[in-house]
PDB file of C-alpha atoms in Angstrom:
ATOM      1  CA  MET A 214      25.356 120.451  91.464  1.00 49.00           C
ATOM      2  CA  ALA A 215      25.169 118.582  88.169  1.00 64.00           C
ATOM      3  CA  ALA A 216      25.262 120.700  85.021  1.00 77.00           C
ATOM      4  CA  PRO A 217      22.050 120.641  82.929  1.00 89.00           C
ATOM      5  CA  PHE A 218      21.961 118.653  79.699  1.00 93.00           C
ATOM      6  CA  PRO A 219      23.021 118.753  76.962  1.00 97.00           C
ATOM      7  CA  HIS A 220      26.705 118.680  77.868  1.00 96.00           C
ATOM      8  CA  HIS A 221      29.159 120.059  75.339  1.00 97.00           C
ATOM      9  CA  TYR A 222      32.761 118.942  74.987  1.00 98.00           C
ATOM     10  CA  GLU A 223      35.493 120.513  72.908  1.00 98.00           C
ATOM     11  CA  LEU A 224      39.066 119.798  71.936  1.00 98.00           C
ATOM     12  CA  THR A 225      41.634 121.464  69.688  1.00 98.00           C
ATOM     13  CA  ILE A 226      44.021 119.550  67.483  1.00 98.00           C
ATOM     14  CA  THR A 227      47.021 121.250  65.890  1.00 98.00           C
ATOM     15  CA  ARG A 228      49.320 119.676  63.317  1.00 98.00           C
ATOM     16  CA  THR A 229      52.923 120.027  64.521  1.00 98.00           C
ATOM     17  CA  ALA A 230      54.716 118.157  61.712  1.00 96.00           C
ATOM     18  CA  ARG A 231      53.831 115.614  59.029  1.00 94.00           C
ATOM     19  CA  SER A 232      51.490 113.099  60.718  1.00 94.00           C
ATOM     20  CA  ARG A 233      52.135 114.597  64.149  1.00 97.00           C
ATOM     21  CA  ALA A 234      49.634 116.664  66.092  1.00 98.00           C
ATOM     22  CA  SER A 235      49.043 117.992  69.583  1.00 98.00           C
ATOM     23  CA  LEU A 236      45.726 117.568  71.361  1.00 98.00           C
ATOM     24  CA  ASP A 237      44.559 120.227  73.805  1.00 98.00           C
ATOM     25  CA  ALA A 238      41.422 120.455  75.924  1.00 98.00           C
ATOM     26  CA  GLY A 239      41.415 123.150  78.579  1.00 98.00           C
ATOM     27  CA  ALA A 240      43.631 122.482  81.596  1.00 97.00           C
ATOM     28  CA  ARG A 241      44.432 118.898  80.567  1.00 98.00           C
ATOM     29  CA  PRO A 242      48.066 118.074  79.758  1.00 98.00           C
ATOM     30  CA  THR A 243      48.723 118.227  76.013  1.00 98.00           C
ATOM     31  CA  ILE A 244      48.762 114.818  74.324  1.00 98.00           C
ATOM     32  CA  ALA A 245      51.247 114.233  71.503  1.00 98.00           C
ATOM     33  CA  GLY A 246      49.467 112.325  68.737  1.00 98.00           C
ATOM     34  CA  ALA A 247      50.610 110.339  65.716  1.00 98.00           C
ATOM     35  CA  PRO A 248      49.516 107.315  63.707  1.00 97.00           C
ATOM     36  CA  PRO A 249      50.323 103.954  65.325  1.00 96.00           C
ATOM     37  CA  PRO A 250      53.653 102.359  64.330  1.00 92.00           C
ATOM     38  CA  GLU A 251      52.071 100.123  61.673  1.00 88.00           C
ATOM     39  CA  PHE A 252      50.905 103.251  59.832  1.00 87.00           C
ATOM     40  CA  ASP A 253      54.337 104.840  59.825  1.00 84.00           C
ATOM     41  CA  GLY A 254      53.750 106.426  63.219  1.00 92.00           C
ATOM     42  CA  ASP A 255      55.459 106.746  66.553  1.00 93.00           C
ATOM     43  CA  PRO A 256      55.241 104.065  69.294  1.00 96.00           C
ATOM     44  CA  ALA A 257      55.730 106.768  71.955  1.00 97.00           C
ATOM     45  CA  ALA A 258      52.834 108.954  70.751  1.00 98.00           C
ATOM     46  CA  TRP A 259      49.135 108.341  71.300  1.00 98.00           C
ATOM     47  CA  SER A 260      47.344 107.149  68.162  1.00 98.00           C
ATOM     48  CA  PRO A 261      43.648 107.582  67.284  1.00 98.00           C
ATOM     49  CA  GLU A 262      43.264 103.830  67.795  1.00 98.00           C
ATOM     50  CA  HIS A 263      44.725 103.922  71.311  1.00 98.00           C
ATOM     51  CA  LEU A 264      42.765 107.048  72.258  1.00 98.00           C
ATOM     52  CA  LEU A 265      39.566 105.317  71.211  1.00 98.00           C
ATOM     53  CA  LEU A 266      40.419 102.285  73.363  1.00 98.00           C
ATOM     54  CA  GLY A 267      41.231 104.670  76.219  1.00 98.00           C
ATOM     55  CA  ALA A 268      37.833 106.349  75.862  1.00 98.00           C
ATOM     56  CA  ILE A 269      36.092 102.952  75.976  1.00 98.00           C
ATOM     57  CA  GLY A 270      38.012 101.705  79.013  1.00 98.00           C
ATOM     58  CA  LEU A 271      37.907 104.939  80.994  1.00 98.00           C
ATOM     59  CA  CYS A 272      34.196 105.310  80.326  1.00 98.00           C
ATOM     60  CA  LEU A 273      33.559 101.835  81.741  1.00 98.00           C
ATOM     61  CA  GLU A 274      35.743 102.559  84.770  1.00 98.00           C
ATOM     62  CA  THR A 275      34.200 105.944  85.620  1.00 98.00           C
ATOM     63  CA  THR A 276      30.665 104.636  85.003  1.00 98.00           C
ATOM     64  CA  PHE A 277      31.378 101.664  87.289  1.00 98.00           C
ATOM     65  CA  ASP A 278      32.809 103.957  89.962  1.00 97.00           C
ATOM     66  CA  ALA A 279      29.860 106.367  89.773  1.00 97.00           C
ATOM     67  CA  LEU A 280      27.431 103.478  90.309  1.00 97.00           C
ATOM     68  CA  ALA A 281      29.626 101.958  93.036  1.00 98.00           C
ATOM     69  CA  ALA A 282      29.769 105.285  94.890  1.00 97.00           C
ATOM     70  CA  ARG A 283      26.000 105.634  94.675  1.00 96.00           C
ATOM     71  CA  GLU A 284      25.620 102.150  96.163  1.00 97.00           C
ATOM     72  CA  GLN A 285      28.389 102.640  98.720  1.00 97.00           C
ATOM     73  CA  LEU A 286      30.400  99.757  97.332  1.00 98.00           C
ATOM     74  CA  ASP A 287      34.071  99.893  98.275  1.00 97.00           C
ATOM     75  CA  VAL A 288      36.347  98.953  95.399  1.00 98.00           C
ATOM     76  CA  ALA A 289      39.729  97.495  96.368  1.00 97.00           C
ATOM     77  CA  ALA A 290      41.099  97.273  92.829  1.00 98.00           C
ATOM     78  CA  TRP A 291      39.914  97.676  89.236  1.00 98.00           C
ATOM     79  CA  GLN A 292      41.987  96.979  86.160  1.00 98.00           C
ATOM     80  CA  ALA A 293      41.100  96.302  82.558  1.00 98.00           C
ATOM     81  CA  THR A 294      42.722  95.457  79.265  1.00 98.00           C
ATOM     82  CA  VAL A 295      40.973  97.048  76.306  1.00 98.00           C
ATOM     83  CA  ALA A 296      41.552  95.592  72.843  1.00 98.00           C
ATOM     84  CA  GLY A 297      40.499  96.616  69.360  1.00 98.00           C
ATOM     85  CA  THR A 298      40.832  95.040  65.936  1.00 98.00           C
ATOM     86  CA  LEU A 299      41.139  96.961  62.693  1.00 97.00           C
ATOM     87  CA  ASP A 300      40.632  95.009  59.488  1.00 97.00           C
ATOM     88  CA  LYS A 301      39.905  95.345  55.790  1.00 96.00           C
ATOM     89  CA  THR A 302      36.203  94.910  55.062  1.00 96.00           C
ATOM     90  CA  LYS A 303      33.942  95.356  52.029  1.00 95.00           C
ATOM     91  CA  LEU A 304      33.382  98.907  53.246  1.00 92.00           C
ATOM     92  CA  GLY A 305      37.105  99.588  53.608  1.00 93.00           C
ATOM     93  CA  LEU A 306      39.349  99.625  56.644  1.00 95.00           C
ATOM     94  CA  GLN A 307      37.188  99.424  59.766  1.00 97.00           C
ATOM     95  CA  PHE A 308      37.184  98.515  63.416  1.00 98.00           C
ATOM     96  CA  THR A 309      35.685  95.020  63.530  1.00 98.00           C
ATOM     97  CA  ALA A 310      35.872  94.168  67.248  1.00 98.00           C
ATOM     98  CA  PHE A 311      36.349  95.743  70.664  1.00 98.00           C
ATOM     99  CA  SER A 312      36.747  93.941  73.957  1.00 98.00           C
ATOM    100  CA  VAL A 313      37.355  94.825  77.592  1.00 98.00           C
ATOM    101  CA  ALA A 314      38.665  92.253  80.073  1.00 98.00           C
ATOM    102  CA  VAL A 315      38.008  93.654  83.557  1.00 98.00           C
ATOM    103  CA  ASP A 316      39.310  92.464  86.918  1.00 98.00           C
ATOM    104  CA  VAL A 317      37.556  93.940  89.929  1.00 98.00           C
ATOM    105  CA  THR A 318      38.480  93.230  93.543  1.00 98.00           C
ATOM    106  CA  VAL A 319      36.012  93.880  96.389  1.00 98.00           C
ATOM    107  CA  ALA A 320      35.371  92.483  99.870  1.00 97.00           C
ATOM    108  CA  ALA A 321      33.999  88.920  99.784  1.00 96.00           C
ATOM    109  CA  PRO A 322      30.409  89.861 100.774  1.00 96.00           C
ATOM    110  CA  ASP A 323      30.282  92.428  97.929  1.00 97.00           C
ATOM    111  CA  VAL A 324      31.189  90.145  95.027  1.00 97.00           C
ATOM    112  CA  GLU A 325      27.654  89.646  93.684  1.00 97.00           C
ATOM    113  CA  ARG A 326      26.817  93.319  94.081  1.00 98.00           C
ATOM    114  CA  ALA A 327      30.000  94.268  92.207  1.00 98.00           C
ATOM    115  CA  ARG A 328      29.083  91.883  89.379  1.00 98.00           C
ATOM    116  CA  ALA A 329      25.674  93.501  89.062  1.00 98.00           C
ATOM    117  CA  ILE A 330      27.169  96.992  89.076  1.00 98.00           C
ATOM    118  CA  LEU A 331      29.704  96.010  86.406  1.00 98.00           C
ATOM    119  CA  ASP A 332      26.874  94.728  84.240  1.00 98.00           C
ATOM    120  CA  ARG A 333      24.949  97.970  84.693  1.00 98.00           C
ATOM    121  CA  ALA A 334      28.088 100.003  83.916  1.00 98.00           C
ATOM    122  CA  ARG A 335      28.605  97.972  80.747  1.00 97.00           C
ATOM    123  CA  ARG A 336      25.111  98.792  79.532  1.00 97.00           C
ATOM    124  CA  ALA A 337      25.322 102.486  80.508  1.00 97.00           C
ATOM    125  CA  CYS A 338      28.770 103.190  79.000  1.00 97.00           C
ATOM    126  CA  ILE A 339      28.206 106.181  76.707  1.00 98.00           C
ATOM    127  CA  VAL A 340      31.339 105.548  74.650  1.00 98.00           C
ATOM    128  CA  SER A 341      30.562 101.875  73.955  1.00 98.00           C
ATOM    129  CA  ASN A 342      26.983 102.875  73.161  1.00 98.00           C
ATOM    130  CA  ALA A 343      28.262 105.399  70.605  1.00 98.00           C
ATOM    131  CA  LEU A 344      30.022 102.664  68.603  1.00 98.00           C
ATOM    132  CA  ARG A 345      28.600 100.605  65.743  1.00 97.00           C
ATOM    133  CA  VAL A 346      30.533  97.480  66.734  1.00 96.00           C
ATOM    134  CA  PRO A 347      29.510  95.983  70.105  1.00 96.00           C
ATOM    135  CA  VAL A 348      32.094  96.161  72.888  1.00 98.00           C
ATOM    136  CA  GLU A 349      32.423  92.728  74.517  1.00 98.00           C
ATOM    137  CA  VAL A 350      32.974  93.042  78.266  1.00 98.00           C
ATOM    138  CA  ASP A 351      34.408  90.060  80.114  1.00 97.00           C
ATOM    139  CA  GLY A 352      34.328  90.799  83.830  1.00 96.00           C
ATOM    140  CA  CYS A 353      35.921  88.873  86.654  1.00 97.00           C
ATOM    141  CA  VAL A 354      35.132  89.933  90.218  1.00 97.00           C
ATOM    142  CA  HIS A 355      37.513  88.717  92.929  1.00 96.00           C
ATOM    143  CA  ALA A 356      37.036  88.685  96.681  1.00 97.00           C
ATOM    144  CA  ALA A 357      39.738  90.739  98.408  1.00 93.00           C
ATOM    145  CA  SER A 358      40.131  88.151 101.169  1.00 71.00           C
ATOM    146  CA  GLN A 359      41.078  85.528  98.575  1.00 51.00           C
ATOM    147  CA  ALA A 360      43.569  87.845  96.957  1.00 46.00           C
ATOM    148  CA  ALA A 361      45.249  88.799 100.245  1.00 45.00           C
TER     149      ALA A 361
ATOM    150  CA  MET B  76      56.800  97.685  55.307  1.00 49.00           C
ATOM    151  CA  ALA B  77      53.184  97.842  56.378  1.00 64.00           C
ATOM    152  CA  ALA B  78      52.017  95.237  58.903  1.00 77.00           C
ATOM    153  CA  PRO B  79      49.464  92.716  57.577  1.00 89.00           C
ATOM    154  CA  PHE B  80      45.829  93.029  58.599  1.00 93.00           C
ATOM    155  CA  PRO B  81      44.110  92.645  60.964  1.00 97.00           C
ATOM    156  CA  HIS B  82      45.843  95.143  63.244  1.00 96.00           C
ATOM    157  CA  HIS B  83      45.422  94.681  66.974  1.00 97.00           C
ATOM    158  CA  TYR B  84      45.571  97.467  69.542  1.00 98.00           C
ATOM    159  CA  GLU B  85      45.675  97.180  73.292  1.00 98.00           C
ATOM    160  CA  LEU B  86      45.573  99.445  76.316  1.00 98.00           C
ATOM    161  CA  THR B  87      45.570  98.923  80.075  1.00 98.00           C
ATOM    162  CA  ILE B  88      43.485 100.961  82.458  1.00 98.00           C
ATOM    163  CA  THR B  89      44.132 100.903  86.194  1.00 98.00           C
ATOM    164  CA  ARG B  90      41.939 102.518  88.823  1.00 98.00           C
ATOM    165  CA  THR B  91      44.117 104.750  91.038  1.00 98.00           C
ATOM    166  CA  ALA B  92      41.407 106.209  93.318  1.00 96.00           C
ATOM    167  CA  ARG B  93      37.648 106.667  93.236  1.00 94.00           C
ATOM    168  CA  SER B  94      36.793 107.758  89.681  1.00 94.00           C
ATOM    169  CA  ARG B  95      40.457 108.180  88.803  1.00 97.00           C
ATOM    170  CA  ALA B  96      42.418 105.864  86.515  1.00 98.00           C
ATOM    171  CA  SER B  97      45.674 105.736  84.600  1.00 98.00           C
ATOM    172  CA  LEU B  98      45.807 104.746  80.937  1.00 98.00           C
ATOM    173  CA  ASP B  99      48.854 102.931  79.605  1.00 98.00           C
ATOM    174  CA  ALA B 100      49.683 101.668  76.135  1.00 98.00           C
ATOM    175  CA  GLY B 101      53.276 100.576  75.566  1.00 98.00           C
ATOM    176  CA  ALA B 102      55.835 103.373  75.374  1.00 97.00           C
ATOM    177  CA  ARG B 103      53.205 106.142  75.335  1.00 98.00           C
ATOM    178  CA  PRO B 104      53.175 108.579  78.277  1.00 98.00           C
ATOM    179  CA  THR B 105      50.599 107.563  80.888  1.00 98.00           C
ATOM    180  CA  ILE B 106      47.368 109.546  80.684  1.00 98.00           C
ATOM    181  CA  ALA B 107      45.602 110.460  83.944  1.00 98.00           C
ATOM    182  CA  GLY B 108      41.880 109.891  83.457  1.00 98.00           C
ATOM    183  CA  ALA B 109      38.765 110.999  85.306  1.00 98.00           C
ATOM    184  CA  PRO B 110      35.169 111.933  84.550  1.00 97.00           C
ATOM    185  CA  PRO B 111      34.693 115.440  83.134  1.00 96.00           C
ATOM    186  CA  PRO B 112      33.993 118.207  85.696  1.00 92.00           C
ATOM    187  CA  GLU B 113      30.200 118.056  85.172  1.00 88.00           C
ATOM    188  CA  PHE B 114      30.282 114.436  86.358  1.00 87.00           C
ATOM    189  CA  ASP B 115      32.193 115.235  89.530  1.00 84.00           C
ATOM    190  CA  GLY B 116      35.533 114.859  87.741  1.00 92.00           C
ATOM    191  CA  ASP B 117      38.747 116.759  87.328  1.00 93.00           C
ATOM    192  CA  PRO B 118      39.225 119.549  84.745  1.00 96.00           C
ATOM    193  CA  ALA B 119      42.946 118.733  84.569  1.00 97.00           C
ATOM    194  CA  ALA B 120      42.456 115.027  83.768  1.00 98.00           C
ATOM    195  CA  TRP B 121      41.422 113.533  80.436  1.00 98.00           C
ATOM    196  CA  SER B 122      37.832 112.322  80.400  1.00 98.00           C
ATOM    197  CA  PRO B 123      36.320 109.569  78.219  1.00 98.00           C
ATOM    198  CA  GLU B 124      34.440 112.294  76.360  1.00 98.00           C
ATOM    199  CA  HIS B 125      37.599 114.280  75.581  1.00 98.00           C
ATOM    200  CA  LEU B 126      39.558 111.142  74.621  1.00 98.00           C
ATOM    201  CA  LEU B 127      36.820 110.224  72.144  1.00 98.00           C
ATOM    202  CA  LEU B 128      36.957 113.711  70.602  1.00 98.00           C
ATOM    203  CA  GLY B 129      40.738 113.371  70.455  1.00 98.00           C
ATOM    204  CA  ALA B 130      40.445 110.049  68.635  1.00 98.00           C
ATOM    205  CA  ILE B 131      38.061 111.599  66.088  1.00 98.00           C
ATOM    206  CA  GLY B 132      40.218 114.664  65.454  1.00 98.00           C
ATOM    207  CA  LEU B 133      43.567 112.882  65.384  1.00 98.00           C
ATOM    208  CA  CYS B 134      42.182 110.237  63.052  1.00 98.00           C
ATOM    209  CA  LEU B 135      41.079 112.923  60.597  1.00 98.00           C
ATOM    210  CA  GLU B 136      44.440 114.672  60.844  1.00 98.00           C
ATOM    211  CA  THR B 137      46.580 111.567  60.360  1.00 98.00           C
ATOM    212  CA  THR B 138      44.326 110.292  57.559  1.00 98.00           C
ATOM    213  CA  PHE B 139      44.564 113.678  55.842  1.00 98.00           C
ATOM    214  CA  ASP B 140      48.339 113.716  56.225  1.00 97.00           C
ATOM    215  CA  ALA B 141      48.718 110.170  54.906  1.00 97.00           C
ATOM    216  CA  LEU B 142      46.742 111.069  51.771  1.00 97.00           C
ATOM    217  CA  ALA B 143      48.597 114.405  51.427  1.00 98.00           C
ATOM    218  CA  ALA B 144      51.963 112.643  51.657  1.00 97.00           C
ATOM    219  CA  ARG B 145      50.908 110.130  49.002  1.00 96.00           C
ATOM    220  CA  GLU B 146      49.919 113.013  46.688  1.00 97.00           C
ATOM    221  CA  GLN B 147      52.953 115.118  47.595  1.00 97.00           C
ATOM    222  CA  LEU B 148      50.821 117.951  48.909  1.00 98.00           C
ATOM    223  CA  ASP B 149      52.701 120.297  51.228  1.00 97.00           C
ATOM    224  CA  VAL B 150      50.613 121.323  54.234  1.00 98.00           C
ATOM    225  CA  ALA B 151      51.520 124.683  55.783  1.00 97.00           C
ATOM    226  CA  ALA B 152      49.079 124.421  58.696  1.00 98.00           C
ATOM    227  CA  TRP B 153      46.234 122.241  59.909  1.00 98.00           C
ATOM    228  CA  GLN B 154      44.098 122.903  62.942  1.00 98.00           C
ATOM    229  CA  ALA B 155      40.698 121.664  64.019  1.00 98.00           C
ATOM    230  CA  THR B 156      38.178 122.113  66.782  1.00 98.00           C
ATOM    231  CA  VAL B 157      36.334 118.919  67.621  1.00 98.00           C
ATOM    232  CA  ALA B 158      33.025 119.136  69.472  1.00 98.00           C
ATOM    233  CA  GLY B 159      30.657 116.586  70.925  1.00 98.00           C
ATOM    234  CA  THR B 160      27.231 116.786  72.536  1.00 98.00           C
ATOM    235  CA  LEU B 161      25.947 114.425  75.205  1.00 97.00           C
ATOM    236  CA  ASP B 162      22.235 114.504  75.919  1.00 97.00           C
ATOM    237  CA  LYS B 163      19.407 112.569  77.508  1.00 96.00           C
ATOM    238  CA  THR B 164      17.504 110.519  74.940  1.00 96.00           C
ATOM    239  CA  LYS B 165      14.791 107.853  75.044  1.00 95.00           C
ATOM    240  CA  LEU B 166      17.615 105.307  75.167  1.00 92.00           C
ATOM    241  CA  GLY B 167      19.374 107.072  78.036  1.00 93.00           C
ATOM    242  CA  LEU B 168      22.366 109.358  78.080  1.00 95.00           C
ATOM    243  CA  GLN B 169      23.992 109.328  74.644  1.00 97.00           C
ATOM    244  CA  PHE B 170      26.254 111.265  72.324  1.00 98.00           C
ATOM    245  CA  THR B 171      23.876 113.008  69.933  1.00 98.00           C
ATOM    246  CA  ALA B 172      26.267 115.024  67.727  1.00 98.00           C
ATOM    247  CA  PHE B 173      29.918 115.284  66.748  1.00 98.00           C
ATOM    248  CA  SER B 174      31.506 117.980  64.628  1.00 98.00           C
ATOM    249  CA  VAL B 175      34.961 118.903  63.391  1.00 98.00           C
ATOM    250  CA  ALA B 176      35.763 122.423  62.144  1.00 98.00           C
ATOM    251  CA  VAL B 177      39.022 122.183  60.210  1.00 98.00           C
ATOM    252  CA  ASP B 178      41.286 124.961  58.952  1.00 98.00           C
ATOM    253  CA  VAL B 179      43.922 123.874  56.450  1.00 98.00           C
ATOM    254  CA  THR B 180      46.539 126.163  54.930  1.00 98.00           C
ATOM    255  CA  VAL B 181      48.357 125.221  51.714  1.00 98.00           C
ATOM    256  CA  ALA B 182      50.025 127.074  48.832  1.00 97.00           C
ATOM    257  CA  ALA B 183      47.493 128.898  46.628  1.00 96.00           C
ATOM    258  CA  PRO B 184      47.739 126.468  43.657  1.00 96.00           C
ATOM    259  CA  ASP B 185      47.012 123.522  45.989  1.00 97.00           C
ATOM    260  CA  VAL B 186      43.754 124.751  47.512  1.00 97.00           C
ATOM    261  CA  GLU B 187      41.417 122.650  45.370  1.00 97.00           C
ATOM    262  CA  ARG B 188      43.582 119.566  45.772  1.00 98.00           C
ATOM    263  CA  ALA B 189      43.633 120.031  49.542  1.00 98.00           C
ATOM    264  CA  ARG B 190      39.825 120.326  49.609  1.00 98.00           C
ATOM    265  CA  ALA B 191      39.520 117.046  47.713  1.00 98.00           C
ATOM    266  CA  ILE B 192      41.986 115.329  50.047  1.00 98.00           C
ATOM    267  CA  LEU B 193      40.136 116.621  53.113  1.00 98.00           C
ATOM    268  CA  ASP B 194      36.920 115.196  51.707  1.00 98.00           C
ATOM    269  CA  ARG B 195      38.560 111.827  51.094  1.00 98.00           C
ATOM    270  CA  ALA B 196      40.072 111.857  54.604  1.00 98.00           C
ATOM    271  CA  ARG B 197      36.631 112.600  56.055  1.00 97.00           C
ATOM    272  CA  ARG B 198      35.161 109.556  54.336  1.00 97.00           C
ATOM    273  CA  ALA B 199      38.100 107.265  55.216  1.00 97.00           C
ATOM    274  CA  CYS B 200      38.355 108.213  58.914  1.00 97.00           C
ATOM    275  CA  ILE B 201      38.175 104.894  60.776  1.00 98.00           C
ATOM    276  CA  VAL B 202      37.160 106.472  64.081  1.00 98.00           C
ATOM    277  CA  SER B 203      34.280 108.516  62.621  1.00 98.00           C
ATOM    278  CA  ASN B 204      33.204 105.447  60.667  1.00 98.00           C
ATOM    279  CA  ALA B 205      33.084 103.428  63.907  1.00 98.00           C
ATOM    280  CA  LEU B 206      30.497 105.795  65.419  1.00 98.00           C
ATOM    281  CA  ARG B 207      26.717 105.527  65.212  1.00 97.00           C
ATOM    282  CA  VAL B 208      26.230 109.299  65.081  1.00 96.00           C
ATOM    283  CA  PRO B 209      27.635 110.970  61.935  1.00 96.00           C
ATOM    284  CA  VAL B 210      30.628 113.277  62.422  1.00 98.00           C
ATOM    285  CA  GLU B 211      29.979 116.572  60.616  1.00 98.00           C
ATOM    286  CA  VAL B 212      33.182 117.927  59.073  1.00 98.00           C
ATOM    287  CA  ASP B 213      33.273 121.592  58.123  1.00 97.00           C
ATOM    288  CA  GLY B 214      36.517 122.267  56.279  1.00 96.00           C
ATOM    289  CA  CYS B 215      38.022 125.583  55.284  1.00 97.00           C
ATOM    290  CA  VAL B 216      41.122 125.548  53.085  1.00 97.00           C
ATOM    291  CA  HIS B 217      43.187 128.737  53.012  1.00 96.00           C
ATOM    292  CA  ALA B 218      45.905 129.782  50.558  1.00 97.00           C
ATOM    293  CA  ALA B 219      49.182 130.390  52.381  1.00 93.00           C
ATOM    294  CA  SER B 220      49.923 133.462  50.266  1.00 71.00           C
ATOM    295  CA  GLN B 221      46.737 135.125  51.537  1.00 52.00           C
ATOM    296  CA  ALA B 222      47.579 134.248  55.117  1.00 46.00           C
ATOM    297  CA  ALA B 223      51.164 135.592  54.897  1.00 45.00           C
TER     298      ALA B 223
END
């Protein structure tokens, strides 16, 4: 049974050293966080920038899968590259662009249906819709028979 | 040496099963992603909602620490609880509120300085500034001598 709205989410962040912090949310594995390398960070730790891209991409994927399940669409493969650009603007340092390049593979007869579902997922993505800068989604749907 | 702007970030997301995906970004440990439990997900996997809260909280922490380092402020402890609300609206399901409750501990003579730095970090946070809904930051700065 679906929980009633509103839904509440919570996370704890604890500083572990200068510019290092651990992220905890219930039973989820702890994430070690730091600035990205270009801000004197750690290339092996998750940065705020990468977590934000992860939220965008995972939201698109889970939204797509929820719609696909509802429509009984079998998904053979789904992969995406999520990109973000941070730049100096008149208002200071800001994200200026986000993009998601998605590759979806389904059975040949399902290609058009998958395209429509991807478009609906794009519009319903709660993380993209929470952002000021539009998230450009470039989707490519392949037929599994061609890929085999 | 700081990298020139713009900065580009990238992440790959790969569907591993229905509504399950892995998130990869360079040398960072893979994150297992899924919808949150109330959307038929997995309480032990990171959801888009929790990743977004993590991005908000970690951005505030690393921004605070960068400013503190520049001003040679020693931080004894820093912890925050980040919360988000998702609700049905006229425009569909959307995030309607974000909040961060921060507890900072510094030496007694540094309390006012830490409050000012927290306020500057709040305004400079690139993740909060990327969101349509304002992120409410409620900061409490403690003197380490009182806590000891």
